[in-house]
C-alpha cells in the first residue's frame, strides 16, 4: 500500500506541476483587466479572432454554440456505448439459458446501460440543444454565465469515466474493482452490501453528473430570466425555452436531492453510517429519496423533448401550435405535479394503503396535462399542410410512441394493475416507449431540423427517412413485445429465464424475447445509418446557401435561430472565404 | 510593455480555467470519498486554485491569492469541525493517519487547506515585493 501511495503522490505532484506550468504558459495572470469587454488597446495584440485554433479552442471555449456541440458529440458517443450495451442485453436473451453473458456480466451491463442512457445521453443531448439554441431563440449574446457553462460540461467526461470505471479496471485489478451491479435504481440494502469499489466510483460519477446538471439548470434559469432580447417577452417566449425553464426548475429541486442521497449511500458504504440500515433510516428511505428524485427525473428528460416537438411540428404542418398557452400551462402543471407521484414506484413495498391511494390519484391526474399536449399536437396537424420531412416524421413518431408509453403509464399508476405488472417487462416496455420512442425521437427531430444551422450543410434525406422507418418499426417491435412479455409474467432484470412453466409459458416468452431482439437489430441498423448520415453529411453534404432551408418564411414561422443563421450566411458571403467566417460574424458584436 | 497577453485576453470566447475546475472537483471527490490521500490533497488544491483563477479572470476578484487563502481556511475549518464533532479525542493521533477512515480523509482536507493558505500567502507576498 505504501508503495502505491508513493506512486500516486508522485503522479499527482507531476500532474499539478504540469498544469501549473501549462497555465502560466498560456495565461498571463498579471494582464487581467477586470471584466474585459473586448480588445485591449495595445497595438499589436489586436483582437480579431475570438478563439484560439485547434484542439485548444475546444478545451477552452466558453461560447454557448461550441459547448452545445461538445454536449452533442458527448451524448452521441454515450448513446453509442449505451446502444451497444442494449444489443448485448438483447442478444443474451434470445435463449432461456442466456446466449453470451454470465449473470454478473449481464447485471453489470444492464446497470450501465440504464445509467448511461439516462445520465450520459438523455440529459446531455437536451443540454446540447438548449445550449446551442436557447440563446439564439431568445436573442441573447450567450448564456448568463459562460464559464459555469463550460465547467458544467467538463464535469461530464470524468463522470462517464467513473461510471464505466469498473469495466476498465476489472481486467487490470484482477476483478478487485468491478462494474457496479446495482441496477440504475441502486436500491439498498443491495447497493450497501456490494463491497466492490466499482460501485463507489459509479456513485461518484453520478454525483458529478448531478452537479453538472444543477450548474446547467441555474445557468438556463438565469439566462431565460435576464438575457432575453427586448422584444422577447414572457408572452412571446418560444415553447422550447418554456420547457427548458421548467426542466431547469425541476433539476434544481431534484438533482441536489439525488446528490445528497448518493453521499449518504457513500457514507453508509465507506464510513459505517446507518442512513439506510435497518437500525437507522431503513432501506425504504432510499427508495423514497431516490424516487423523489427519480420521478421528476423522467419529466426532466421528457419536457424539453416535448418542447422540441411543439416547436418543430407546427413548422411542417403549416399551422401555428394549437393552444400555445395551454401547452405552456400543461408544462408548468406537469412540473408541479411530478413531485407528487414518486411513490407509484413503490406500490408493492407494503407502504400505508391510504398513502398509496393518494399517490395513485396524483399519478392519474398527471396524465391530464400530458393528454392536453397530445391533443394539441394532433390538432395542430389537423387540416394542416403536412410536409413529411425527417424531422416531421420523427415528431409524428414521437406522438404515436408517447401515446402508448403514456397510456401504459396510466395503467401502471392504478394500484391493482401495478401489483400484477410491477417488476415485469411491462414496466420496461412502458418507459422505453417514452425514453426511446419519444425522447430519442425528439432528439433526432431536433438534430435533423437544425442540422443546417450547426453544420451549414444538409443531411441526406433518403437516409434520414430510412433512419426514421427503421427506428419506428424497431421501437414498436421491441417494446411492444416487452409489454406482451410483461403480461405473460416475465420478470425484469434477469440474465436467464429457464423457469418453471407454472410461472410463465416458456415457449411464448422465448418467442417474444426473440421478437424484441429482432426489433432491436432493426433499431441498431437504423442508428448506424443515422451516424453515417450525420458524419458524412457534416463533412461532405451540400452547403446550405439559403438562410431558410425549410421554407418557413412562407408561413411566417422563421424563428430567431434561423434569422441568425441567415445573417451568418450573408456576412460570410460579403466577406468571402471560409477562414474569415468566424471573425466576420462576431466582429460586429465584439465591440458592444 | 514586456507583458504578453494571456489566452483569455487574446480571445474573448475562451478561458483555460473551466476544464481545471472540473478536473479538480472530480479528483477531490475521488480522493476524499474513496480515501486516496494524495488524490484528495492535489484534487482540492487544483480545485481551489482554479476557482481562484477563474474568479480573477472573470473580474470577480482582482487577485487570486485572497480567494485561495479563503478557500483553504474554509476547507480546513470545515474538516476540523467535522473531526471535532464526530470523533473522540483519542482518535487525534499521528498514528491514526492512514488508519481511521474518517480521520485520514479529514486530515487530507486539512492538509490541502493548509497548503492553499500557504500558497496564497506566498503568492501575495511575492507579488508585493516584486512590483
Ligand atoms: C403519463 C404519465 C406517466 C405515468 C402515469 C407513469 C406511471 C408509471 C408507473 C406507475 C411506474 C411504476 C411501474 C412499476 O415499477 O411498477 C412507472 C415506471 C417508470 N416510468 Fe412512467 N409514467 C408516466 C410517464 C413516464 C415518462 C414521461 C417517463 C420517462 C421520461 C417514464 C419513465 C418511467 C420509468 C423509467 C419507469 C421505471 C422505473 C424503474 O422501475 O426502473 N414514465 N411509470
Ligand atoms: Cu414515476
XYZ file of C-alpha atoms and ligand atoms in Angstrom:
767
model
C 0.000 0.000 0.000
C 2.774 2.442 0.946
C 4.408 1.979 -2.435
C 1.099 2.524 -4.145
C 0.575 5.722 -2.174
C 4.011 6.926 -3.138
C 3.357 6.329 -6.816
C 0.038 8.109 -6.520
C 1.644 11.045 -4.739
C 4.286 11.305 -7.422
C 1.682 11.121 -10.136
C -0.436 13.821 -8.558
C 2.575 16.070 -7.987
C 3.626 15.736 -11.610
C 0.077 16.464 -12.700
C -0.186 19.566 -10.573
C 3.179 20.942 -11.644
C 2.304 20.198 -15.251
C -0.997 22.001 -15.005
C 0.535 24.973 -13.248
C 3.249 25.191 -15.897
C 0.720 24.920 -18.686
C -1.428 27.616 -17.172
C 1.457 30.021 -16.747
C 2.444 29.424 -20.341
C -0.923 30.091 -21.879
C -2.325 32.553 -19.406
C -0.827 35.801 -18.174
C -2.194 36.239 -14.695
C -0.994 39.810 -14.412
C -2.624 41.042 -17.550
C -6.202 40.590 -16.442
C -8.231 43.684 -16.988
C -11.308 43.174 -14.874
C -14.395 42.482 -16.981
C -12.505 42.885 -20.223
C -15.146 43.967 -22.657
C -13.210 43.291 -25.820
C -9.874 44.193 -27.374
C -7.019 45.553 -25.346
C -5.710 48.720 -26.899
C -2.118 47.588 -27.044
C -1.306 47.936 -30.699
C -0.034 44.616 -31.968
C -2.353 42.436 -29.927
C -5.460 43.409 -31.854
C -8.289 41.033 -31.195
C -9.600 39.736 -34.449
C -10.402 36.197 -33.502
C -12.424 35.155 -30.547
C -10.985 31.701 -30.081
C -7.617 30.022 -30.455
C -7.170 27.376 -33.107
C -7.163 23.602 -32.998
C -7.853 21.436 -30.018
C -7.113 24.256 -27.570
C -10.182 26.022 -28.902
C -12.421 23.163 -27.884
C -10.775 22.742 -24.493
C -11.046 26.407 -23.607
C -14.192 27.565 -25.333
C -16.898 29.335 -23.363
C -19.070 30.011 -26.419
C -22.525 28.523 -25.976
C -22.591 27.166 -29.535
C -19.294 25.306 -29.106
C -20.408 23.952 -25.767
C -23.660 22.851 -27.349
C -21.708 20.925 -29.960
C -19.488 19.383 -27.296
C -22.563 18.237 -25.412
C -23.980 16.839 -28.636
C -20.883 14.849 -29.526
C -20.630 13.594 -25.973
C -24.257 12.498 -25.953
C -23.983 10.690 -29.269
C -20.910 8.804 -28.053
C -22.767 7.851 -24.873
C -25.743 6.797 -26.993
C -23.462 4.507 -28.973
C -21.983 2.977 -25.817
C -25.391 2.532 -24.229
C -26.728 1.156 -27.503
C -24.034 -1.484 -27.733
C -24.835 -2.482 -24.160
C -28.512 -2.745 -25.123
C -27.616 -5.009 -28.040
C -25.641 -7.257 -25.701
C -28.645 -7.489 -23.396
C -30.993 -8.337 -26.244
C -28.652 -10.910 -27.776
C -28.196 -12.547 -24.410
C -31.929 -13.102 -24.056
C -32.629 -14.928 -27.321
C -32.279 -18.226 -25.474
C -33.662 -19.007 -21.998
C -30.219 -20.027 -20.759
C -28.595 -16.814 -21.940
C -26.650 -16.696 -25.180
C -23.435 -14.912 -24.335
C -23.018 -13.440 -20.860
C -22.608 -14.725 -17.344
C -25.026 -13.442 -14.721
C -22.527 -10.942 -13.300
C -21.590 -9.546 -16.681
C -25.261 -9.269 -17.550
C -26.022 -7.368 -14.354
C -23.104 -5.011 -14.920
C -24.150 -4.259 -18.450
C -27.793 -3.802 -17.505
C -26.818 -1.338 -14.765
C -24.507 0.649 -17.003
C -26.968 0.683 -19.880
C -29.618 2.379 -17.773
C -27.320 4.903 -16.176
C -25.534 5.680 -19.424
C -28.725 6.308 -21.342
C -30.384 8.452 -18.678
C -27.486 10.467 -17.341
C -24.879 10.450 -20.092
C -27.129 10.504 -23.143
C -30.545 11.877 -22.113
C -29.597 14.860 -20.019
C -26.615 15.884 -22.209
C -28.447 15.665 -25.538
C -31.075 18.026 -24.155
C -28.331 20.310 -22.859
C -26.817 20.256 -26.349
C -29.945 21.710 -27.936
C -30.541 24.084 -25.062
C -27.004 25.455 -25.121
C -26.884 25.984 -28.825
C -30.379 27.276 -29.383
C -31.814 28.914 -26.262
C -29.539 31.979 -26.545
C -30.325 32.212 -30.264
C -34.061 31.772 -29.713
C -34.277 34.444 -27.032
C -31.864 36.818 -28.743
C -29.083 36.621 -26.132
C -25.367 37.013 -26.835
C -24.533 33.960 -24.807
C -25.530 32.189 -21.625
C -25.701 34.250 -18.447
C -22.590 32.513 -17.054
C -20.463 31.238 -19.948
C -17.688 29.912 -17.722
C -20.021 27.995 -15.445
C -21.492 26.592 -18.613
C -18.080 25.261 -19.621
C -17.394 23.877 -16.146
C -20.709 22.011 -16.225
C -19.789 20.356 -19.488
C -16.272 19.409 -18.420
C -17.594 17.614 -15.366
C -19.231 15.119 -17.683
C -16.223 13.328 -19.209
C -14.849 12.415 -15.765
C -18.384 11.386 -14.778
C -18.571 8.973 -17.712
C -15.136 7.540 -16.954
C -16.151 6.936 -13.351
C -19.478 5.371 -14.268
C -17.754 3.000 -16.682
C -14.643 2.640 -14.490
C -15.410 -0.910 -13.416
C -15.215 -2.143 -16.998
C -11.742 -0.657 -17.484
C -10.419 -1.567 -14.060
C -11.679 -5.136 -13.694
C -9.094 -6.616 -16.094
C -6.152 -4.692 -14.578
C -7.096 -5.205 -10.917
C -7.932 -8.909 -11.225
C -11.605 -8.132 -10.595
C -10.888 -6.300 -7.363
C -12.747 -3.353 -8.876
C -15.706 -4.493 -10.941
C -18.518 -2.665 -12.653
C -21.484 -1.996 -10.375
C -24.347 -4.474 -10.418
C -26.892 -2.440 -8.536
C -29.293 -1.627 -11.403
C -29.833 2.056 -12.089
C -32.074 2.420 -9.034
C -29.276 1.392 -6.638
C -31.717 0.017 -4.074
C -30.438 -0.573 -0.567
C -29.535 -2.921 1.060
C -28.094 -4.464 -2.131
C -26.120 -1.344 -3.002
C -24.658 -1.112 0.511
C -23.723 -4.766 0.634
C -21.858 -4.878 -2.665
C -18.415 -4.045 -1.324
C -16.958 -3.691 -4.798
C -15.256 -0.246 -5.072
C -16.614 -0.010 -8.597
C -19.935 0.931 -7.007
C -18.286 3.866 -5.224
C -16.752 5.037 -8.472
C -20.093 4.833 -10.221
C -21.787 6.758 -7.426
C -19.143 9.479 -7.673
C -19.653 9.677 -11.413
C -23.381 10.052 -10.902
C -22.732 12.716 -8.317
C -20.564 14.692 -10.717
C -23.139 14.427 -13.466
C -25.717 15.737 -10.986
C -23.502 18.679 -10.098
C -23.134 19.385 -13.805
C -26.884 19.238 -14.410
C -27.535 21.570 -11.493
C -24.985 24.114 -12.690
C -26.514 23.984 -16.144
C -30.007 24.451 -14.752
C -29.040 27.541 -12.761
C -27.462 28.921 -15.891
C -30.548 28.360 -18.037
C -32.848 29.920 -15.460
C -30.603 32.976 -15.210
C -30.300 33.173 -18.985
C -34.009 32.994 -19.731
C -34.811 35.481 -16.986
C -32.118 38.058 -17.601
C -30.678 37.717 -21.094
C -33.746 37.911 -23.293
C -33.671 40.487 -26.068
C -36.007 43.404 -25.500
C -38.612 42.194 -27.955
C -38.770 38.738 -26.350
C -41.353 38.896 -23.574
C -42.945 36.238 -21.421
C -45.915 36.401 -23.720
C -43.980 35.507 -26.861
C -41.249 33.336 -25.372
C -40.926 30.235 -27.545
C -42.159 26.876 -26.323
C -38.739 25.218 -26.195
C -37.448 27.883 -23.819
C -40.509 27.386 -21.637
C -39.863 23.685 -21.341
C -36.173 24.213 -20.616
C -37.085 26.739 -17.945
C -39.476 24.283 -16.317
C -36.986 21.466 -16.669
C -34.306 23.573 -15.019
C -36.598 24.269 -12.094
C -37.217 20.535 -11.711
C -33.468 19.867 -11.873
C -32.913 22.467 -9.194
C -35.217 20.627 -6.805
C -34.456 17.039 -7.830
C -30.735 16.713 -8.514
C -29.368 18.165 -5.263
C -31.537 15.620 -3.514
C -30.065 12.800 -5.568
C -26.629 14.185 -4.782
C -27.315 14.126 -1.057
C -28.806 10.649 -1.180
C -25.728 9.434 -3.075
C -23.430 10.969 -0.474
C -25.430 9.235 2.254
C -25.084 5.959 0.410
C -21.349 6.508 0.012
C -21.054 7.203 3.731
C -23.039 4.070 4.549
C -20.722 2.107 2.309
C -17.417 3.571 3.444
C -17.781 5.112 6.869
C -20.293 2.822 8.559
C -23.075 5.350 8.912
C -26.599 3.931 9.127
C -28.734 6.155 6.912
C -30.211 3.196 5.069
C -29.517 0.428 7.561
C -32.355 -1.334 9.328
C -31.218 0.092 12.657
C -31.021 3.578 11.122
C -33.245 5.163 8.498
C -34.233 1.815 6.997
C -33.798 0.541 3.438
C -37.102 2.063 2.307
C -35.726 5.535 2.989
C -33.513 5.080 -0.048
C -36.488 4.296 -2.238
C -38.319 7.395 -1.071
C -35.320 9.647 -1.625
C -34.400 8.012 -4.906
C -37.878 8.239 -6.403
C -38.472 11.728 -5.084
C -35.645 12.485 -7.475
C -36.423 9.702 -9.911
C -39.896 10.565 -10.991
C -39.172 14.258 -11.580
C -36.116 12.999 -13.476
C -38.336 11.269 -16.028
C -40.097 14.588 -16.618
C -36.758 16.366 -16.657
C -35.998 14.097 -19.567
C -39.320 14.352 -21.354
C -40.347 18.010 -21.026
C -37.677 19.532 -23.311
C -38.296 16.871 -25.985
C -41.975 17.803 -25.761
C -40.847 21.381 -26.274
C -38.827 20.369 -29.335
C -41.840 18.638 -30.825
C -44.074 21.613 -30.018
C -41.550 23.837 -31.764
C -40.843 21.724 -34.827
C -44.186 20.108 -35.580
C -46.008 23.377 -36.479
C -43.234 24.275 -38.927
C -44.074 21.291 -41.110
C -47.810 21.408 -40.506
C -48.036 24.948 -41.816
C -50.079 25.939 -38.781
C -49.249 27.622 -35.526
C -49.127 25.396 -32.456
C -52.716 24.848 -31.417
C -53.481 26.202 -27.954
C -49.976 27.512 -27.278
C -50.987 28.860 -23.889
C -52.367 25.535 -22.791
C -49.222 23.753 -23.857
C -47.284 26.131 -21.614
C -49.716 25.700 -18.741
C -49.628 21.935 -19.039
C -45.825 22.078 -18.961
C -45.963 24.008 -15.714
C -48.646 21.705 -14.327
C -46.574 18.634 -15.095
C -43.609 20.328 -13.452
C -45.506 20.829 -10.210
C -47.359 17.514 -10.188
C -44.253 15.499 -10.971
C -43.109 15.956 -7.374
C -46.261 14.351 -6.018
C -46.209 10.936 -7.654
C -42.968 9.290 -6.653
C -44.420 6.503 -4.557
C -46.116 4.958 -7.608
C -42.757 3.230 -7.979
C -43.242 1.718 -4.537
C -46.814 0.442 -4.562
C -45.717 -3.112 -3.850
C -43.395 -2.294 -0.935
C -46.088 -2.634 1.718
C -46.418 1.081 2.359
C -49.532 2.523 4.015
C -52.511 1.846 1.692
C -54.015 5.293 2.311
C -50.812 6.991 1.235
C -50.687 4.663 -1.716
C -54.137 5.733 -2.848
C -53.192 9.409 -2.783
C -50.147 8.733 -4.936
C -52.356 6.834 -7.324
C -54.703 9.818 -7.561
C -51.929 12.286 -8.369
C -50.362 9.840 -10.859
C -53.642 9.564 -12.704
C -54.009 13.340 -12.603
C -50.637 13.924 -14.235
C -51.917 12.131 -17.292
C -54.294 15.045 -17.906
C -51.750 17.727 -18.789
C -49.858 15.109 -20.812
C -53.020 14.395 -22.751
C -53.638 18.116 -23.262
C -50.328 18.311 -25.054
C -51.035 15.252 -27.127
C -54.378 16.593 -28.306
C -52.791 19.946 -29.096
C -50.179 18.301 -31.308
C -52.799 16.292 -33.118
C -54.996 19.347 -33.583
C -52.021 21.308 -34.893
C -51.672 18.775 -37.689
C -55.413 18.671 -38.350
C -56.121 20.171 -41.777
C -52.516 21.321 -41.917
C -50.296 21.334 -44.969
C -48.112 18.462 -43.795
C -44.613 18.084 -45.171
C -43.195 14.700 -44.205
C -39.539 15.668 -43.816
C -37.348 13.620 -41.497
C -37.798 15.980 -38.545
C -41.557 15.910 -39.071
C -41.633 12.124 -39.289
C -39.782 11.889 -36.014
C -42.234 14.343 -34.422
C -45.183 12.269 -35.538
C -43.421 9.116 -34.342
C -42.892 10.864 -31.017
C -46.618 11.469 -30.610
C -47.515 7.915 -31.552
C -44.992 6.384 -29.181
C -45.756 8.838 -26.424
C -49.401 7.803 -26.517
C -48.530 4.139 -25.989
C -45.934 4.988 -23.355
C -48.338 7.332 -21.581
C -51.329 5.016 -21.607
C -49.281 2.110 -20.254
C -48.071 4.533 -17.561
C -51.650 5.292 -16.586
C -52.319 1.567 -16.319
C -49.311 1.163 -14.043
C -50.478 4.070 -11.927
C -53.560 2.058 -10.935
C -52.560 0.145 -7.812
C -54.306 -3.163 -8.593
C -52.825 -3.259 -12.085
C -49.398 -2.301 -10.805
C -49.378 -5.044 -8.197
C -49.635 -7.537 -11.065
C -47.287 -5.855 -13.513
C -44.675 -4.344 -11.200
C -41.135 -5.550 -11.896
C -42.178 -7.260 -15.106
C -41.194 -6.411 -18.665
C -44.399 -4.387 -18.909
C -42.671 -1.622 -16.956
C -39.638 -1.910 -19.196
C -41.894 -1.611 -22.243
C -43.686 1.393 -20.740
C -40.669 3.505 -20.078
C -38.832 2.551 -23.235
C -41.763 3.703 -25.328
C -41.060 7.040 -23.708
C -37.298 7.163 -23.357
C -36.519 5.661 -26.756
C -39.759 6.177 -28.655
C -40.375 9.728 -27.519
C -37.219 11.304 -26.068
C -34.914 9.645 -28.578
C -37.201 10.551 -31.454
C -37.446 14.190 -30.409
C -33.655 14.340 -30.241
C -33.466 13.026 -33.807
C -36.120 15.530 -34.913
C -34.039 18.314 -33.396
C -30.821 17.092 -34.966
C -32.350 16.919 -38.457
C -34.270 20.177 -38.118
C -31.257 22.209 -37.045
C -28.639 20.259 -38.989
C -28.271 23.138 -41.489
C -27.745 25.623 -38.656
C -24.983 23.836 -36.797
C -23.195 22.299 -39.765
C -24.018 24.719 -42.590
C -24.871 21.649 -44.674
C -27.836 19.460 -45.454
C -28.185 15.835 -44.422
C -29.135 13.114 -46.891
C -32.887 12.983 -46.911
C -33.306 9.381 -48.043
C -31.026 8.163 -45.284
C -32.980 10.311 -42.834
C -36.177 8.574 -43.833
C -34.594 5.136 -43.662
C -33.410 6.047 -40.180
C -36.936 7.041 -39.221
C -38.669 3.934 -40.509
C -36.132 1.529 -39.050
C -36.363 3.323 -35.702
C -40.141 3.469 -35.725
C -40.613 -0.165 -36.638
C -37.745 -1.295 -34.425
C -39.049 0.613 -31.407
C -42.533 -0.749 -31.757
C -41.477 -4.335 -32.369
C -39.036 -4.329 -29.467
C -41.064 -2.558 -26.869
C -44.469 -3.898 -27.782
C -43.003 -7.367 -27.380
C -41.874 -6.265 -23.924
C -45.396 -5.196 -22.984
C -46.563 -8.653 -24.023
C -43.760 -10.277 -22.030
C -44.956 -8.356 -19.013
C -48.480 -9.651 -19.425
C -47.004 -13.141 -19.634
C -45.354 -12.556 -16.282
C -41.719 -12.325 -17.358
C -39.881 -10.520 -14.543
C -37.391 -7.806 -15.468
C -33.615 -7.760 -14.803
C -32.928 -11.477 -15.209
C -29.956 -12.823 -17.127
C -31.766 -16.082 -17.908
C -35.337 -17.315 -17.861
C -35.253 -21.090 -17.536
C -38.154 -21.060 -15.150
C -40.923 -23.443 -14.287
C -43.858 -23.383 -16.717
C -46.140 -22.565 -13.810
C -44.631 -19.074 -13.591
C -44.916 -18.232 -17.264
C -45.461 -20.073 -20.534
C -41.880 -20.540 -21.589
C -42.424 -21.034 -25.329
C -44.322 -17.774 -25.734
C -41.870 -15.946 -23.518
C -38.998 -17.072 -25.693
C -40.834 -16.053 -28.850
C -41.442 -12.550 -27.560
C -37.838 -12.229 -26.396
C -36.799 -13.227 -29.886
C -39.135 -10.629 -31.381
C -37.761 -7.976 -29.076
C -34.257 -8.838 -30.219
C -35.262 -8.677 -33.887
C -36.706 -5.229 -33.247
C -33.506 -4.205 -31.504
C -31.468 -5.255 -34.527
C -33.673 -3.082 -36.752
C -33.166 -0.205 -34.350
C -29.441 -0.755 -34.335
C -29.194 -0.747 -38.122
C -31.226 2.463 -38.153
C -28.791 4.124 -35.770
C -25.805 3.040 -37.873
C -27.433 4.812 -40.804
C -28.010 7.850 -38.616
C -24.378 8.084 -37.532
C -23.177 7.601 -41.099
C -25.587 10.249 -42.351
C -24.560 12.803 -39.744
C -20.824 12.259 -40.136
C -20.772 12.073 -43.911
C -23.168 14.970 -44.445
C -21.289 17.110 -41.965
C -18.080 16.566 -43.893
C -19.338 16.412 -47.452
C -23.014 17.309 -47.576
C -24.197 20.076 -49.912
C -23.636 23.539 -48.416
C -26.826 25.294 -47.432
C -26.982 28.641 -49.207
C -30.409 29.760 -48.186
C -30.977 31.014 -44.646
C -34.412 29.410 -44.743
C -33.778 25.812 -45.804
C -37.210 24.671 -44.604
C -39.138 27.396 -46.393
C -40.620 28.666 -43.164
C -40.922 32.273 -44.308
C -43.988 31.343 -46.306
C -45.980 30.678 -43.146
C -44.301 33.430 -41.183
C -42.582 30.890 -38.937
C -38.934 31.743 -39.368
C -37.739 31.795 -35.760
C -34.840 33.785 -34.435
C -32.281 30.986 -34.743
C -32.827 30.727 -38.492
C -32.738 34.506 -38.817
C -29.392 34.389 -37.063
C -28.287 31.665 -39.453
C -29.386 33.779 -42.398
C -27.359 36.755 -41.157
C -24.401 34.453 -40.669
C -24.642 33.204 -44.249
C -24.892 36.749 -45.584
C -21.919 38.107 -43.667
C -19.924 35.093 -44.746
C -20.745 35.792 -48.394
C -19.888 39.508 -48.311
C -16.632 38.792 -46.534
C -15.812 35.809 -48.660
C -13.601 32.947 -47.668
C -14.145 30.147 -45.186
C -11.497 31.318 -42.842
C -12.945 34.696 -42.150
C -16.364 33.350 -41.409
C -15.873 33.270 -37.705
C -14.418 36.720 -37.287
C -16.844 38.335 -39.693
C -19.692 37.002 -37.700
C -18.522 38.074 -34.349
C -16.635 41.176 -35.400
C -19.840 43.136 -35.360
C -20.556 42.037 -31.839
C -17.191 42.152 -30.191
C -17.250 45.881 -29.551
C -20.523 46.086 -27.717
C 5.255 46.775 -22.310
C 7.046 43.485 -21.951
C 3.846 41.779 -20.894
C 2.417 39.161 -23.173
C -1.336 38.934 -23.252
C -2.723 35.691 -21.868
C -5.095 33.357 -23.625
C -8.210 34.889 -22.187
C -7.074 38.416 -23.065
C -6.439 37.448 -26.652
C -9.625 35.547 -27.164
C -12.855 36.820 -25.736
C -14.615 33.476 -26.030
C -12.151 31.230 -24.282
C -10.862 30.502 -20.852
C -8.382 27.851 -19.749
C -9.943 27.518 -16.300
C -13.205 25.576 -16.632
C -11.513 22.296 -17.582
C -9.328 22.504 -14.497
C -12.137 23.471 -12.161
C -13.983 20.373 -13.358
C -10.913 18.148 -13.139
C -10.136 19.492 -9.677
C -13.624 18.766 -8.431
C -13.588 15.272 -9.916
C -10.212 14.424 -8.349
C -11.242 15.896 -4.997
C -14.360 13.767 -4.883
C -12.494 10.611 -5.831
C -9.748 11.353 -3.348
C -11.962 12.200 -0.419
C -14.649 9.564 -0.880
C -12.514 6.642 -1.974
C -9.971 7.655 0.625
C -6.915 8.230 -1.565
C -4.888 10.732 0.420
C -2.659 12.183 -2.314
C -5.502 12.400 -4.820
C -7.651 14.234 -2.296
C -4.929 16.745 -1.447
C -3.957 17.503 -5.024
C -7.513 17.483 -6.281
C -8.587 20.013 -3.695
C -5.585 22.229 -4.415
C -6.304 22.097 -8.131
C -9.933 22.887 -7.485
C -9.223 25.774 -5.122
C -6.524 27.162 -7.387
C -8.716 27.011 -10.466
C -11.610 28.656 -8.698
C -9.285 31.442 -7.596
C -8.021 31.687 -11.162
C -11.403 31.773 -12.835
C -12.762 34.361 -10.408
C -9.795 36.580 -11.127
C -10.035 36.078 -14.853
C -13.684 36.996 -14.988
C -13.151 40.060 -12.838
C -14.924 38.957 -9.675
C -11.625 39.268 -7.798
C -8.646 41.484 -8.551
C -6.010 38.973 -7.418
C -6.258 35.202 -6.970
C -4.387 34.984 -3.643
C -7.078 36.074 -1.184
C -9.540 33.640 -2.753
C -7.025 30.829 -2.429
C -6.450 31.635 1.238
C -10.192 31.888 1.800
C -10.956 28.505 0.256
C -8.080 26.951 2.196
C -9.302 28.329 5.516
C -12.873 27.276 4.759
C -11.887 23.700 3.925
C -9.566 23.334 6.898
C -12.106 24.733 9.338
C -14.914 22.580 7.976
C -12.843 19.421 8.153
C -11.620 20.276 11.653
C -15.200 20.909 12.730
C -16.375 17.553 11.428
C -13.453 15.884 13.167
C -14.184 17.526 16.495
C -17.898 16.796 16.312
C -17.691 13.240 15.020
C -14.567 11.690 16.507
C -13.462 11.006 20.072
C -10.391 12.986 21.118
C -8.463 9.726 21.366
C -8.624 9.464 17.570
C -6.484 12.574 17.104
C -3.091 10.912 16.887
C -0.424 10.903 14.234
C -0.554 7.115 14.166
C -4.205 7.277 13.229
C -3.426 8.988 9.894
C -3.842 6.275 7.333
C -5.708 4.110 9.831
C -9.018 5.668 10.836
C -11.066 6.004 7.664
C -12.774 9.269 8.599
C -9.749 10.775 10.328
C -7.462 10.135 7.346
C -9.892 11.791 4.962
C -10.298 14.813 7.182
C -6.553 15.169 7.591
C -6.255 15.176 3.809
C -8.723 18.037 3.592
C -6.958 19.982 6.342
C -3.592 19.459 4.655
C -4.996 20.660 1.333
C -6.470 23.705 3.052
C -3.178 24.475 4.769
C -1.259 24.175 1.516
C -3.688 26.554 -0.158
C -3.276 29.084 2.640
C 0.488 28.810 2.311
C 0.356 29.142 -1.468
C -1.965 32.114 -1.287
C 0.171 33.783 1.341
C 3.406 33.156 -0.530
C 1.855 34.368 -3.763
C 0.718 37.682 -2.409
C 3.972 38.301 -0.569
C 5.986 37.525 -3.702
C 3.821 39.783 -5.780
C 4.051 42.689 -3.374
C 7.810 42.543 -3.072
C 8.335 42.286 -6.844
C 6.219 45.178 -8.047
C -48.457 9.667 -18.195
C -47.615 9.745 -17.251
C -46.932 8.546 -16.606
C -47.423 7.713 -15.681
C -48.801 7.784 -15.054
C -46.395 6.763 -15.359
C -46.519 5.753 -14.438
C -45.519 4.887 -14.079
C -45.586 3.924 -13.042
C -46.805 3.706 -12.141
C -44.421 3.257 -12.962
C -44.030 2.183 -11.961
C -44.197 0.848 -12.516
C -43.628 -0.185 -11.604
O -42.404 -0.222 -11.361
O -44.426 -0.999 -11.122
C -43.593 3.810 -13.978
C -42.314 3.382 -14.198
C -41.452 4.085 -14.969
N -41.749 5.179 -15.763
Fe -43.582 6.006 -16.011
N -45.309 7.022 -16.096
C -45.588 8.126 -16.864
C -44.759 8.745 -17.703
C -43.431 8.454 -17.799
C -42.489 9.227 -18.522
C -42.792 10.508 -19.261
C -41.294 8.604 -18.391
C -39.924 8.916 -18.952
C -39.497 10.014 -19.393
C -41.466 7.467 -17.565
C -40.460 6.628 -17.171
C -40.583 5.611 -16.316
C -39.506 4.788 -15.860
C -38.038 4.962 -16.222
C -40.041 3.821 -15.044
C -39.336 2.620 -14.433
C -38.528 2.881 -13.272
C -37.878 1.620 -12.814
O -38.501 0.894 -12.030
O -36.750 1.330 -13.214
N -42.783 7.384 -17.217
N -44.274 4.800 -14.649
Cu -42.743 7.711 -11.966
